[in-house]
Structure formats: structure tokens, C-alpha cells
Coordinates of C-alpha atoms in Angstrom, one line a residue:
Chain L
X295 CA 6.3 -4.2 72.4
X296 CA 3.0 -3.8 74.6
X297 CA 2.6 -3.5 78.4
X298 CA 0.7 -6.1 78.8
X299 CA 0.9 -8.9 76.5
X300 CA -2.0 -11.6 76.3
X301 CA -1.7 -14.4 73.6
X302 CA -4.0 -17.4 73.0
X303 CA -4.6 -17.9 76.8
X304 CA -6.5 -21.1 77.7
X305 CA -7.7 -22.3 81.3
X306 CA -10.2 -24.6 82.1
X307 CA -11.7 -25.8 85.3
X308 CA -12.2 -29.8 85.1
X309 CA -14.9 -30.1 82.4
X310 CA -15.3 -26.3 81.8
X311 CA -13.4 -24.5 79.8
X312 CA -13.2 -21.3 81.2
X313 CA -11.1 -19.4 78.5
X314 CA -10.7 -20.3 74.9
X315 CA -8.1 -18.6 73.4
X316 CA -7.6 -15.0 74.8
X317 CA -5.4 -12.5 73.2
X318 CA -5.4 -9.1 74.3
X319 CA -2.3 -6.4 74.3
X320 CA -2.6 -3.4 77.1
X321 CA -0.4 -0.3 76.6
X322 CA 1.1 1.8 79.5
X323 CA -1.6 4.4 80.8
X324 CA -4.8 2.3 79.4
X325 CA -7.8 1.7 80.9
X326 CA -9.3 -1.6 80.0
X327 CA -12.4 -2.7 80.6
X328 CA -13.6 -6.2 80.6
X329 CA -17.4 -6.7 79.8
X330 CA -19.5 -9.8 79.3
X331 CA -22.2 -11.9 80.8
X332 CA -21.5 -13.4 83.8
X333 CA -19.4 -16.6 83.7
X334 CA -17.9 -15.4 80.1
X335 CA -14.6 -15.5 81.9
X336 CA -13.6 -11.7 82.8
X337 CA -12.9 -12.5 86.5
X338 CA -10.5 -15.6 85.5
X339 CA -8.4 -13.7 82.9
X340 CA -7.7 -10.5 85.5
X341 CA -6.6 -13.8 88.1
X342 CA -4.7 -15.5 85.3
X343 CA -2.6 -12.3 84.8
X344 CA -1.2 -11.9 88.6
X345 CA -1.3 -16.0 88.7
X346 CA -3.7 -16.4 91.4
X347 CA -5.2 -19.0 88.4
X348 CA -2.6 -21.0 86.4
X349 CA -3.2 -21.1 82.6
X350 CA -2.8 -24.2 80.5
X351 CA -1.9 -22.6 77.4
X352 CA -1.0 -19.8 75.8
X353 CA 1.4 -17.1 77.3
X354 CA 1.3 -13.9 79.4
X355 CA 4.1 -10.9 79.5
X356 CA 4.2 -8.3 81.6
X357 CA 6.6 -5.2 80.4
X358 CA 7.8 -7.6 78.0
X359 CA 8.6 -10.3 80.8
X360 CA 6.8 -14.0 80.8
X361 CA 4.7 -14.0 83.9
X362 CA 2.8 -17.5 83.1
X363 CA 3.7 -21.2 83.5
X364 CA 6.3 -22.9 85.5
X365 CA 8.8 -21.7 86.7
X366 CA 7.5 -17.9 87.5
X367 CA 8.5 -16.2 90.7
X368 CA 4.8 -15.0 91.4
X369 CA 5.6 -13.5 94.3
X370 CA 7.6 -11.2 92.4
X371 CA 5.1 -10.8 90.1
X372 CA 2.4 -9.7 92.3
X373 CA 4.8 -7.1 93.7
X374 CA 3.8 -4.9 90.4
X375 CA 0.7 -6.5 90.0
X376 CA -2.2 -5.3 92.4
X377 CA -5.4 -6.7 92.5
X378 CA -8.9 -5.2 93.8
X379 CA -11.2 -8.0 94.9
X380 CA -15.2 -7.8 94.8
X381 CA -16.0 -8.8 98.3
X382 CA -13.0 -6.6 99.2
X383 CA -11.1 -9.1 101.7
X384 CA -9.4 -7.0 104.1
X385 CA -8.0 -8.6 106.9
X386 CA -11.0 -8.4 109.5
X387 CA -8.1 -9.0 112.1
X388 CA -6.0 -5.8 111.9
X389 CA -7.0 -1.6 111.6
X390 CA -7.4 -0.2 108.6
X391 CA -3.6 1.2 108.9
X392 CA -2.4 -2.5 109.2
X393 CA -4.0 -3.6 106.6
X394 CA -2.3 -1.3 103.9
X395 CA 1.1 -1.5 105.5
X396 CA 1.4 -5.2 106.2
X397 CA 2.9 -5.4 102.4
X398 CA 5.0 -2.8 102.0
X399 CA 6.7 -3.5 105.3
X400 CA 6.7 -7.6 105.1
X401 CA 7.3 -7.6 101.1
X402 CA 9.4 -4.6 100.3
X403 CA 11.0 -3.8 103.9
X404 CA 9.8 -0.9 104.0
X405 CA 10.4 1.5 107.5
X406 CA 7.1 1.1 109.3
X407 CA 7.0 5.0 110.1
X408 CA 7.7 5.8 106.4
X409 CA 5.2 3.0 105.6
X410 CA 2.0 4.6 107.5
X411 CA 2.7 8.1 106.6
X412 CA 2.0 7.1 103.2
X413 CA -0.5 4.8 104.4
X414 CA -2.2 7.7 106.0
X415 CA -1.5 10.4 102.9
X416 CA -3.0 7.5 100.6
X417 CA -6.1 7.0 102.9
X418 CA -6.3 11.3 102.8
X419 CA -6.5 10.9 99.3
X420 CA -10.1 8.6 99.6
X421 CA -11.5 10.7 102.5
X422 CA -11.0 7.7 105.1
X423 CA -7.8 9.4 107.0
X424 CA -9.8 9.1 110.4
X425 CA -10.9 5.6 109.8
X426 CA -7.3 4.3 110.2
X427 CA -7.4 3.1 113.6
X428 CA -10.6 1.5 112.9
X429 CA -11.1 -2.4 112.0
X430 CA -12.9 -3.2 108.7
X431 CA -16.2 -4.2 110.3
X432 CA -16.7 -1.1 111.6
X433 CA -16.5 0.5 108.2
X434 CA -19.3 0.5 105.0
X435 CA -18.9 -1.3 102.1
X436 CA -17.8 1.3 100.1
X437 CA -15.3 2.7 102.7
X438 CA -14.2 -0.8 102.6
X439 CA -13.4 -1.2 99.1
X440 CA -11.8 2.2 99.2
X441 CA -9.5 0.7 101.9
X442 CA -8.7 -2.3 99.6
X443 CA -7.9 -0.3 96.4
X444 CA -5.6 1.9 99.1
X445 CA -3.9 -1.2 100.1
X446 CA -3.7 -2.1 96.7
X447 CA -1.7 1.6 95.5
X448 CA 1.0 1.3 98.8
X449 CA 2.6 -1.2 96.9
X450 CA 2.8 1.2 93.9
X451 CA 1.7 -1.1 91.6
X452 CA 2.6 -0.9 87.6
X453 CA -0.6 -2.4 86.8
X454 CA -3.6 -2.9 88.7
X455 CA -6.5 -4.9 88.0
X456 CA -10.1 -4.3 89.4
X457 CA -12.1 -7.4 89.5
X458 CA -16.2 -6.0 89.5
X459 CA -15.2 -3.8 92.4
X460 CA -18.6 -2.4 93.3
X461 CA -20.6 -5.3 92.5
X462 CA -20.8 -6.3 95.6
X463 CA -21.9 -2.3 97.1
X464 CA -25.2 -1.1 97.7
X465 CA -26.2 1.5 95.1
X466 CA -25.5 4.6 97.1
X467 CA -22.0 3.6 97.3
X468 CA -20.9 2.8 93.8
X469 CA -20.0 6.1 93.1
X470 CA -17.4 7.1 95.8
X471 CA -15.9 4.4 94.2
X472 CA -15.8 4.7 91.1
X473 CA -14.2 8.7 91.5
X474 CA -11.4 7.3 92.7
X475 CA -10.8 4.9 89.8
X476 CA -11.4 7.7 87.8
X477 CA -8.8 9.9 89.4
X478 CA -6.2 6.7 88.8
X479 CA -7.3 6.7 85.0
X480 CA -6.7 10.6 84.9
X481 CA -3.3 10.1 86.5
X482 CA -2.3 7.5 84.6
X483 CA -2.5 4.4 86.3
X484 CA -2.4 1.3 83.8
X485 CA -6.0 -0.4 84.8
X486 CA -7.5 -3.8 83.3
X487 CA -10.6 -4.0 85.0
X488 CA -14.0 -6.3 84.9
X489 CA -17.1 -4.7 85.3
X490 CA -21.0 -4.2 85.2
X491 CA -21.0 -0.3 85.3
X492 CA -21.1 0.2 81.3
X493 CA -21.9 3.8 81.8
X494 CA -18.6 3.8 83.4
X495 CA -16.5 1.8 81.4
X496 CA -17.6 4.1 78.6
X497 CA -16.3 7.0 80.0
X498 CA -13.4 5.8 81.6
X499 CA -12.0 3.5 79.5
X500 CA -9.2 3.4 76.8
X501 CA -10.5 0.4 75.3
X502 CA -13.5 -2.0 76.1
X503 CA -13.5 -5.6 75.5
X504 CA -16.7 -7.7 75.0
X505 CA -15.9 -11.3 76.3
X506 CA -18.3 -14.0 75.0
X507 CA -17.8 -18.1 76.3
X508 CA -14.2 -17.3 77.0
X509 CA -12.8 -15.2 74.3
X510 CA -12.8 -11.6 73.2
X511 CA -15.3 -11.4 70.4
X512 CA -14.8 -7.7 70.0
X513 CA -12.6 -4.9 71.0
X514 CA -12.3 -1.2 70.4
X515 CA -12.5 2.3 71.7
X516 CA -16.1 2.8 73.8
X517 CA -17.5 5.4 71.2
X518 CA -17.2 2.2 68.9
X519 CA -18.2 -1.1 71.2
X520 CA -21.3 1.2 72.7
X521 CA -22.3 3.4 70.0
X522 CA -21.5 0.8 66.8
X523 CA -21.1 -2.4 67.7
X524 CA -20.0 -4.6 65.0
X525 CA -21.1 -8.2 66.4
X526 CA -24.4 -9.3 66.8
X527 CA -23.6 -10.7 70.1
X528 CA -22.1 -7.8 71.7
X529 CA -25.4 -5.7 70.4
X530 CA -27.8 -8.3 72.5
X531 CA -25.7 -8.3 75.3
X532 CA -26.1 -4.4 75.4
X533 CA -29.6 -4.4 74.7
X534 CA -30.1 -6.6 77.5
X535 CA -28.4 -3.8 79.6
X536 CA -30.5 -1.2 78.4
X537 CA -33.5 -3.1 78.7
X538 CA -32.4 -3.5 82.4
X539 CA -32.2 0.1 82.9
X540 CA -28.5 0.4 83.2
X541 CA -26.9 2.0 80.4
Chain A
X122 CA -60.1 -14.3 111.8
X123 CA -61.8 -14.7 108.8
X124 CA -61.6 -18.7 109.0
X125 CA -63.5 -18.6 112.5
X126 CA -66.1 -16.5 111.1
X127 CA -66.6 -18.4 107.9
X128 CA -66.1 -21.9 108.1
X129 CA -68.0 -22.6 111.5
X130 CA -67.8 -25.5 113.8
X131 CA -64.7 -27.2 112.2
X132 CA -62.8 -24.5 112.8
X133 CA -63.4 -24.0 115.9
X134 CA -62.4 -27.6 117.0
X135 CA -59.6 -27.3 115.0
X136 CA -58.4 -23.9 117.5
X137 CA -59.7 -25.8 120.4
X138 CA -57.4 -28.9 120.0
X139 CA -54.4 -26.4 119.2
X140 CA -55.1 -23.9 121.9
X141 CA -55.5 -26.2 125.3
X142 CA -51.8 -27.5 125.4
X143 CA -54.0 -31.0 126.4
X144 CA -50.7 -33.3 125.5
X145 CA -48.2 -31.2 127.4
X146 CA -50.5 -30.6 130.4
X147 CA -51.3 -34.0 130.7
X148 CA -47.7 -35.2 130.3
X149 CA -47.2 -32.6 132.8
X150 CA -49.7 -34.0 135.8
X151 CA -48.3 -37.7 135.3
X152 CA -45.0 -36.2 135.8
X153 CA -44.9 -33.8 138.6
X154 CA -48.5 -33.5 140.0
X155 CA -48.2 -30.5 142.6
X156 CA -47.5 -28.5 139.6
X157 CA -48.8 -30.9 136.3
X158 CA -52.3 -31.0 138.1
X159 CA -53.1 -26.9 137.6
X160 CA -51.9 -27.2 134.1
X161 CA -54.3 -30.0 133.5
X162 CA -56.7 -27.5 135.3
X163 CA -56.3 -24.4 133.2
X164 CA -56.0 -26.9 130.0
X165 CA -59.4 -28.3 130.3
X166 CA -60.7 -24.4 131.0
X167 CA -59.6 -23.7 127.9
X168 CA -61.4 -26.6 125.7
X169 CA -64.5 -25.6 128.2
X170 CA -64.1 -21.8 127.1
X171 CA -63.1 -22.6 123.3
X172 CA -66.5 -24.9 122.8
X173 CA -68.7 -21.8 124.2
X174 CA -66.9 -19.6 121.4
X175 CA -65.1 -17.7 124.3
X176 CA -61.6 -18.1 122.3
X177 CA -60.0 -15.2 123.4
X178 CA -60.3 -16.3 127.1
X179 CA -59.3 -20.0 126.1
X180 CA -56.0 -18.4 124.8
X181 CA -55.6 -17.0 127.9
X182 CA -56.3 -20.1 130.1
X183 CA -54.2 -22.4 127.1
X184 CA -51.4 -19.9 127.7
X185 CA -51.5 -20.2 131.8
X186 CA -51.9 -24.3 130.9
X187 CA -48.8 -24.4 129.1
X188 CA -46.5 -22.3 131.5
X189 CA -47.6 -24.1 134.5
X190 CA -46.6 -27.3 132.2
X191 CA -42.8 -25.7 131.7
X192 CA -42.7 -24.9 136.0
X193 CA -44.3 -28.8 136.1
X194 CA -41.0 -30.0 134.2
X195 CA -38.7 -27.5 135.6
X196 CA -39.1 -28.5 139.2
X197 CA -40.3 -32.0 138.7
X198 CA -36.4 -32.3 137.1
X199 CA -34.5 -30.6 139.9
X200 CA -37.1 -32.2 143.1
X201 CA -36.0 -35.8 141.5
X202 CA -32.5 -34.9 141.7
X203 CA -31.9 -33.7 144.8
X204 CA -34.2 -36.4 146.4
X205 CA -32.1 -38.9 144.4
X206 CA -29.0 -37.7 145.8
X207 CA -30.5 -37.3 149.2
X208 CA -31.0 -40.9 148.9
X209 CA -28.1 -41.7 147.9
X210 CA -26.4 -39.7 151.1
X211 CA -29.2 -41.4 153.6
X212 CA -29.2 -44.9 152.2
X213 CA -28.0 -47.7 154.2
X214 CA -27.5 -45.4 157.2
X215 CA -25.5 -42.8 155.9
X216 CA -22.7 -44.9 154.6
X217 CA -22.1 -43.0 151.5
X218 CA -21.5 -40.2 153.3
X219 CA -19.3 -41.4 155.8
X220 CA -17.4 -42.9 153.3
X221 CA -16.8 -40.2 151.0
X222 CA -17.7 -37.4 153.4
X223 CA -15.6 -38.6 156.3
X224 CA -15.7 -35.1 158.7
X225 CA -12.4 -36.5 160.5
X226 CA -10.6 -36.6 157.1
X227 CA -12.2 -33.6 155.6
X228 CA -11.4 -31.5 158.6
X229 CA -7.8 -32.6 158.9
X230 CA -5.3 -29.7 158.1
X231 CA -2.3 -32.5 157.4
X232 CA -4.5 -34.3 154.9
X233 CA -5.3 -31.1 152.7
X234 CA -1.8 -29.8 153.3
X235 CA -0.4 -33.2 151.9
X236 CA -3.0 -33.2 149.2
X237 CA -2.2 -29.6 148.1
X238 CA 1.3 -30.5 148.0
X239 CA 0.6 -33.2 145.9
X240 CA -1.8 -30.9 143.5
X241 CA 1.2 -28.5 143.3
X242 CA 2.5 -31.4 141.4
X243 CA -0.5 -31.7 138.8
X244 CA -0.6 -27.8 138.4
X245 CA 2.9 -27.7 137.4
X246 CA 2.5 -30.3 134.8
X247 CA -0.3 -28.9 133.2
X248 CA 0.5 -25.6 133.4
X249 CA 4.1 -26.6 131.1
X250 CA 2.3 -29.1 129.1
X251 CA -0.4 -26.3 128.3
X252 CA 2.5 -23.8 127.1
X253 CA 4.0 -27.0 125.3
X254 CA 0.9 -27.7 123.4
X255 CA 0.2 -24.7 122.0
X256 CA 3.5 -23.8 120.2
X257 CA 3.9 -27.8 119.1
X258 CA 0.3 -28.7 117.7
X259 CA 0.4 -25.5 115.8
X260 CA 3.7 -26.9 114.2
X261 CA 2.2 -30.2 113.3
X262 CA -0.8 -28.7 112.4
X263 CA 1.2 -26.6 109.6
X264 CA 3.1 -29.3 108.9
X265 CA 0.2 -31.4 108.6
X266 CA -1.2 -28.6 105.6
X267 CA 2.2 -27.7 103.8
X268 CA 1.5 -27.8 99.9
X269 CA 2.8 -29.4 97.2
X270 CA 4.7 -32.4 96.3
X271 CA 7.3 -31.4 97.7
X272 CA 6.1 -31.9 101.5
X273 CA 4.9 -34.9 101.0
X274 CA 6.7 -36.9 103.1
X275 CA 6.2 -34.4 106.0
X276 CA 2.4 -34.4 105.9
X277 CA 2.5 -37.8 105.6
X278 CA 4.8 -38.2 109.0
X279 CA 2.5 -35.3 110.8
X280 CA -0.3 -37.2 109.7
X281 CA 0.9 -40.5 111.3
X282 CA 1.7 -38.6 114.2
X283 CA -1.8 -37.2 115.0
X284 CA -3.2 -41.2 114.5
X285 CA -0.9 -42.3 116.4
X286 CA -1.3 -40.3 119.7
X287 CA -4.7 -39.8 119.0
X288 CA -5.4 -43.7 119.2
X289 CA -3.3 -44.5 122.2
X290 CA -4.7 -43.9 125.4
X291 CA -3.0 -41.5 127.4
X292 CA -2.2 -43.5 130.3
X293 CA -0.3 -46.1 127.6
X294 CA 1.7 -42.9 126.4
X295 CA 2.0 -42.0 130.4
X296 CA 3.9 -45.6 130.8
X297 CA 5.8 -45.8 127.4
X298 CA 7.6 -42.6 127.6
X299 CA 7.9 -42.6 131.7
X300 CA 9.5 -46.0 131.8
X301 CA 10.6 -46.4 128.1
X302 CA 12.8 -44.0 127.7
X303 CA 14.6 -44.4 131.5
X304 CA 14.5 -48.5 131.1
X305 CA 16.4 -48.0 127.4
X306 CA 18.9 -45.5 128.6
X307 CA 18.5 -43.1 126.1
X308 CA 20.9 -40.4 126.1
X309 CA 20.0 -36.9 127.8
X310 CA 16.3 -37.9 127.6
X311 CA 16.4 -41.0 129.4
X312 CA 17.6 -39.0 132.5
X313 CA 14.8 -36.7 133.1
X314 CA 12.8 -36.5 135.9
X315 CA 9.6 -38.2 135.9
X316 CA 7.5 -34.8 136.2
X317 CA 9.4 -34.1 132.4
X318 CA 8.3 -37.3 131.3
X319 CA 5.2 -36.9 132.3
X320 CA 5.1 -33.5 130.6
X321 CA 6.1 -35.3 127.3
X322 CA 4.1 -37.8 127.5
X323 CA 0.8 -35.4 127.8
X324 CA 2.4 -32.6 125.1
X325 CA 2.7 -35.5 123.1
X326 CA -1.1 -36.8 123.1
X327 CA -2.7 -33.4 123.4
X328 CA -0.5 -32.2 121.0
X329 CA -2.2 -34.4 118.8
X330 CA -5.6 -33.5 119.4
X331 CA -4.7 -29.6 119.4
X332 CA -3.5 -29.8 116.5
X333 CA -6.6 -31.2 114.6
X334 CA -8.2 -28.2 116.5
X335 CA -6.0 -25.8 115.1
X336 CA -6.3 -27.4 111.5
X337 CA -9.6 -27.1 111.3
X338 CA -9.3 -23.6 112.4
X339 CA -6.5 -22.7 109.6
X340 CA -8.9 -24.7 106.6
X341 CA -11.8 -22.5 108.4
X342 CA -10.0 -19.1 107.1
X343 CA -11.5 -17.8 103.8
X344 CA -9.3 -18.9 100.7
X345 CA -9.8 -15.1 99.7
X346 CA -7.9 -14.0 102.7
X347 CA -5.0 -15.9 101.5
X348 CA -5.5 -14.6 97.5
X349 CA -5.8 -11.1 99.2
X350 CA -2.5 -11.8 100.9
X351 CA -0.5 -13.6 98.0
X352 CA -1.7 -11.0 95.8
X353 CA -0.2 -8.6 97.4
X354 CA 3.2 -10.2 97.3
X355 CA 3.4 -12.0 100.4
X356 CA 4.7 -15.4 100.6
X357 CA 3.4 -18.9 101.4
X358 CA 5.0 -18.4 105.2
X359 CA 4.5 -14.9 105.3
X360 CA 0.5 -15.2 104.4
X361 CA 0.2 -17.6 107.5
X362 CA 2.7 -15.9 110.0
X363 CA 0.7 -12.5 109.5
X364 CA -2.9 -13.4 107.9
X365 CA -4.2 -16.8 108.2
X366 CA -3.1 -18.5 111.5
X367 CA -4.1 -15.0 113.7
X368 CA -7.5 -15.7 112.6
X369 CA -7.4 -19.3 112.7
X370 CA -6.1 -19.5 116.3
X371 CA -9.0 -16.8 117.6
X372 CA -11.3 -19.1 116.0
X373 CA -9.7 -22.2 117.8
X374 CA -9.8 -20.9 121.0
X375 CA -13.1 -22.5 122.9
X376 CA -12.3 -25.7 121.1
X377 CA -8.7 -25.6 122.2
X378 CA -9.8 -24.8 126.0
X379 CA -12.2 -27.3 125.5
X380 CA -9.1 -29.9 125.3
X381 CA -7.1 -28.2 127.4
X382 CA -10.1 -29.0 130.2
X383 CA -9.0 -32.8 129.6
X384 CA -5.5 -32.4 129.8
X385 CA -5.8 -30.8 133.0
X386 CA -8.0 -33.7 134.4
X387 CA -5.8 -36.3 132.5
X388 CA -2.4 -35.3 135.1
X389 CA -4.4 -37.5 137.6
X390 CA -2.8 -40.2 135.3
X391 CA 0.7 -39.5 135.8
X392 CA 1.0 -41.1 139.3
X393 CA 1.3 -44.1 137.6
X394 CA 5.2 -42.8 137.3
X395 CA 5.4 -43.2 141.0
X396 CA 5.5 -39.7 142.3
X397 CA 3.8 -38.3 144.7
X398 CA 1.4 -36.3 143.3
X399 CA -2.3 -35.7 144.2
X400 CA -3.9 -39.4 143.0
X401 CA -0.7 -40.9 144.9
X402 CA -0.8 -38.9 148.1
X403 CA -5.1 -39.2 148.6
X404 CA -4.6 -43.0 148.5
X405 CA -2.4 -42.9 151.1
X406 CA -4.5 -40.8 153.3
X407 CA -7.4 -43.3 152.2
X408 CA -5.6 -46.2 153.2
X409 CA -4.7 -45.3 156.5
X410 CA -7.9 -43.5 157.6
X411 CA -10.0 -46.3 155.6
X412 CA -12.1 -44.2 154.0
X413 CA -12.6 -42.7 150.2
X414 CA -12.8 -39.0 152.0
X415 CA -9.4 -38.1 150.0
X416 CA -10.4 -38.4 146.8
X417 CA -13.4 -36.0 147.9
X418 CA -10.5 -33.7 148.5
X419 CA -8.8 -33.9 145.2
X420 CA -11.7 -34.1 143.0
X421 CA -12.7 -30.6 144.9
X422 CA -9.1 -29.7 143.9
X423 CA -9.5 -30.5 140.3
X424 CA -12.9 -28.5 140.4
X425 CA -11.4 -25.2 142.0
X426 CA -9.4 -25.3 139.0
X427 CA -11.9 -26.9 135.8
X428 CA -14.4 -24.8 136.9
X429 CA -13.6 -21.1 136.8
X430 CA -11.8 -23.1 133.4
X431 CA -15.1 -23.9 131.9
X432 CA -17.3 -20.8 132.8
X433 CA -14.5 -18.3 131.2
X434 CA -14.9 -20.6 128.2
X435 CA -18.4 -20.4 128.2
X436 CA -18.4 -16.5 128.5
X437 CA -15.6 -16.9 125.3
X438 CA -17.7 -18.4 123.0
X439 CA -20.8 -16.2 123.8
X440 CA -18.8 -13.3 123.2
X441 CA -17.3 -14.7 119.8
X442 CA -21.0 -15.8 118.9
X443 CA -22.0 -12.3 119.6
X444 CA -19.5 -10.5 117.5
X445 CA -19.6 -12.5 114.5
X446 CA -23.5 -12.6 114.3
X447 CA -23.6 -8.7 115.1
X448 CA -20.6 -7.9 112.8
X449 CA -22.2 -8.8 109.2

């Protein structure tokens, strides 16, 4: 039994078919990278996994249990599936510390003092301990994104989804965020990430999936996808990335 | 630079036409000659300088013409307004002044005391109504935004409430609530005091307005905030309570205070229920003394409350703008 199983998932927005039969399995401690052009369905797939979008067809199972379709307590699913967004989405009216401890306190019923202690420990890990009492708008993009990662980690998720988390950052701030993801990968965090950072995907992932028109056209270990892709479309996509100087 | 040198006279003409500010200067001279005529003089001089090729000096003169034209506008409007007020007060042998600013009444301490006593009722009513509106309107706004088919009836009821009470004049609501419950002998509610009815009526009316203010505020919080909160496992109501409503209320403060000014002024209507509030007391004084000066006193008292309120509101909006513009 795979840790995360996605079978035949379809999703349409109005007339637009965004996902057209996605099959994907993720084992525990794997890091799976979703690559592909804009509009190929990477973000939508991630948002379907934690129920931010409903799916029209197919099934998603997490740790053996169905998490898609009717009658699912999505709040319970989201307690164990964290997500980090491209645009950080920190709560602007709360300090960094409150951003991080809100969910542990309100959802898990954690003791406020313990939650704060844990939040500080996590902040120290990402080098933002001294920002604990600042508000998000005082932080740089990279710092905000690191806080957003910590906010997700504070719930101790079994699975972490990262939705193009460096795409809204200035180039010089990308590495500080990716270093954290690298650390998490080496600690065995199970992650699915949509990314345009091909070098990073190649380095960190156990499996790379190339999405094309709402389906996974090709998947395999990074050395296969980046070194010797089988599909013509994968090659063309990677060639465009190379031409842009991004690989 | 290039065009001036290269294309000769036609470029010069174009330059002179724009730099003399002729239209503004003429308008200024007509509107308020004492200041407008210097504007026209500068403008004409600028035209002359431009024709003789002294573009830089022409520009300086043109700029002066424009400056004088602005002063003509500002000074002119002020002078005409003050003149109109003076005319109003002195016309017909100063009758307006005698009716509205009758010194015998205005300097009468007993009249002031009586009106202040009445005003205290209005103040009590609007303070209590404002607190109730803050809470009640939020309840209505949230009812209107409840999701899903299960809550359709609730949404419908809230929508009907808002439509009805925004559509009926507040003075009618005061009559209906204030007289109706007592006349129909409704248990408990029927025995309330006139003040309580007034508070209830104003809360119902302004609750509908402020509910719409809150609703706009809630809808203006970007959905990504909800997505972030829900993806952390927070429930719908936890997300509202901790993430959406705090941000929405902050954004709603300026328009909300605006409605509160309206509420404060509308307390002048509760006199229709017959209690001795500010309007009834001023009317008694006016009837006794044969002037309208007590209304001026009442107006002054309202201004003493609403002007600081509006100024505070302006400052608040400014601060908020500075923050949102500087923030990102």
C-alpha cells in the first residue's frame, strides 16, 4: 500500500479540463517533483490532494484511506497534510509567532506556552528566531516563505505539499528557502512539490513527474527524466528550460 | 529642445500657446478680478516674451500666470461664500440673525441646561445603539455569507431583513417599533421604556446598513487567506473568527464610523415617541420665547459630537491608506 495514491483524477473548471486522468503514487519519505509548463495542472493537483479543490472523477488515498469525494472530513485530512503556497499567504494581522501557533492551538488544542516554544525552536532552525514578534509585512519575501514553511511544519504534517514556493521570490532569496526544503528532504519528510527550479528538482527528488495537458506524461528518477527522457514532449519542455538558461 | 531649433515658427507657436495659461488667466480675471487680472497680465507678458523668442522668461511668466489664477480661484470662492453668509445674516434688517441667534436665548443658562438634559438622552441612545449595532450587524453579515444549501433559508432571512430595514425610513421604524409593541401588548417587549424602543429601532435600521459594510469587508479579504487557514485544518468558523473577521473589521472601520455619524444625527428623530429629548426640549423653548435660537443650540451640541468624530475618521482613513500603500 502506497503512502499516497492518486488514481484516475479528473478535474474541470467550467469548460476547461485541468486534470485528465492523473495517476501517481508516492511512498513514505519520497520527494516527488511535478514539472511541466504553466497550466499543465501541477498546482491544481496539489490543491486536490488536501481538498482545496474537489475532484470530479477518480480517487485519492492517503495512508490507505480515501480522502477525496463526498463525506470526507477535510479538516481531519488537512491536519496531516501541510501546504505552502507560492504567495506565502501569511496572516497579515498576526505576528509571526501567532501565525505559527494559531493552528496548533486551535486545531490540536496545544498548550499556548508549549506551542510557542515549539514555534521558536522551528524558527531558530530557519534562522528567524529574532523575527518571532514581527508582523509579516516587515519581512522579506524569502523570510515570509520560510515562516510559511514553519507554519505548516508546526502541525507536524505527514505529507507536505509545496506549490511553486520560490516563484514569487527575487532570485537572490530563492536559495534560503530551498535550503530548508533540502534539509526536510534529508530528514525524510514526504513531500510533493510543483516547481520550476529544475536544478533543485534534479538534486532533491526521488521521482520526477512531467505533466502535460493535465496528465502525467512521463515519470521516473531524476537522472532518467533530466538525462534521457523518453517522450518527445518532455525533451522539448526541457530544451526550452535550457534555452532560457535555467538548467 | 530639438523641436524648438529645428522646426522654427510652428514649434514656437505651439510652445507659446501652452505656456501662457491664457484660458485659466482669462477665467480667473472674470471670476475674481482683484486677483485674476494680475494672472491675465502675466499671461499676456508670457505671450509677448514667447513671440520674441525668450522662451525661458516666457515660461517663468506663464508659471506666474497659472499661480495667480489658482489664487483667484481660492480667494474668490472664499470671499464670495463669506459675502453670502454676511448678506444672509444682515438682510431684512438682520431678521435671520435675530431668529436663529437670538442673544437673549443663547445667553440664557436655563435654556442650555434644559437642552443639555435632553441631549443626554440622545447621547445615551446612540452610545448603546452603536454598541449593539457593532455586534448585531456582524451576526447578520455572517448569516448572509453562510455557505452551502443547508444555510439557504438563513441567508434568505438575513437578506430580507437587510432589504427591509435599509428601505424603510428610520423615522417610520421608530414609530412602528416605539408605538406598535406597546399598543399590541406584546409580552415583555411591550413594557419596555421609550428609550429602549428608540434604541431598538435605530439598532434595527443601522444594523442593516452596517451588516452590508461588514459583508463588503469580509468579501474583500482575499480567498487565499481562507485557503491558508483551511489548509492548516481550521474549521469554517475558526477561519472566520481568527483570520477573516479580524481583517474584515479593520477594513470596515471607516465606512462603519460614517454610518455611526448618521446614527448619531438620527437620534434627533426619536422625539416622535414623545420623550423629552433634545428636539422636543428645543421646541418648547422656541415656542416659549418666539425664536428658533434653541434649534441653533441643539445643532451646536450635535456638531460638538460629530465634528471630532469625523476628524478622527479622516485621520484613521489617512493612516490606513499610508499603511496599505507603504506596506507592499
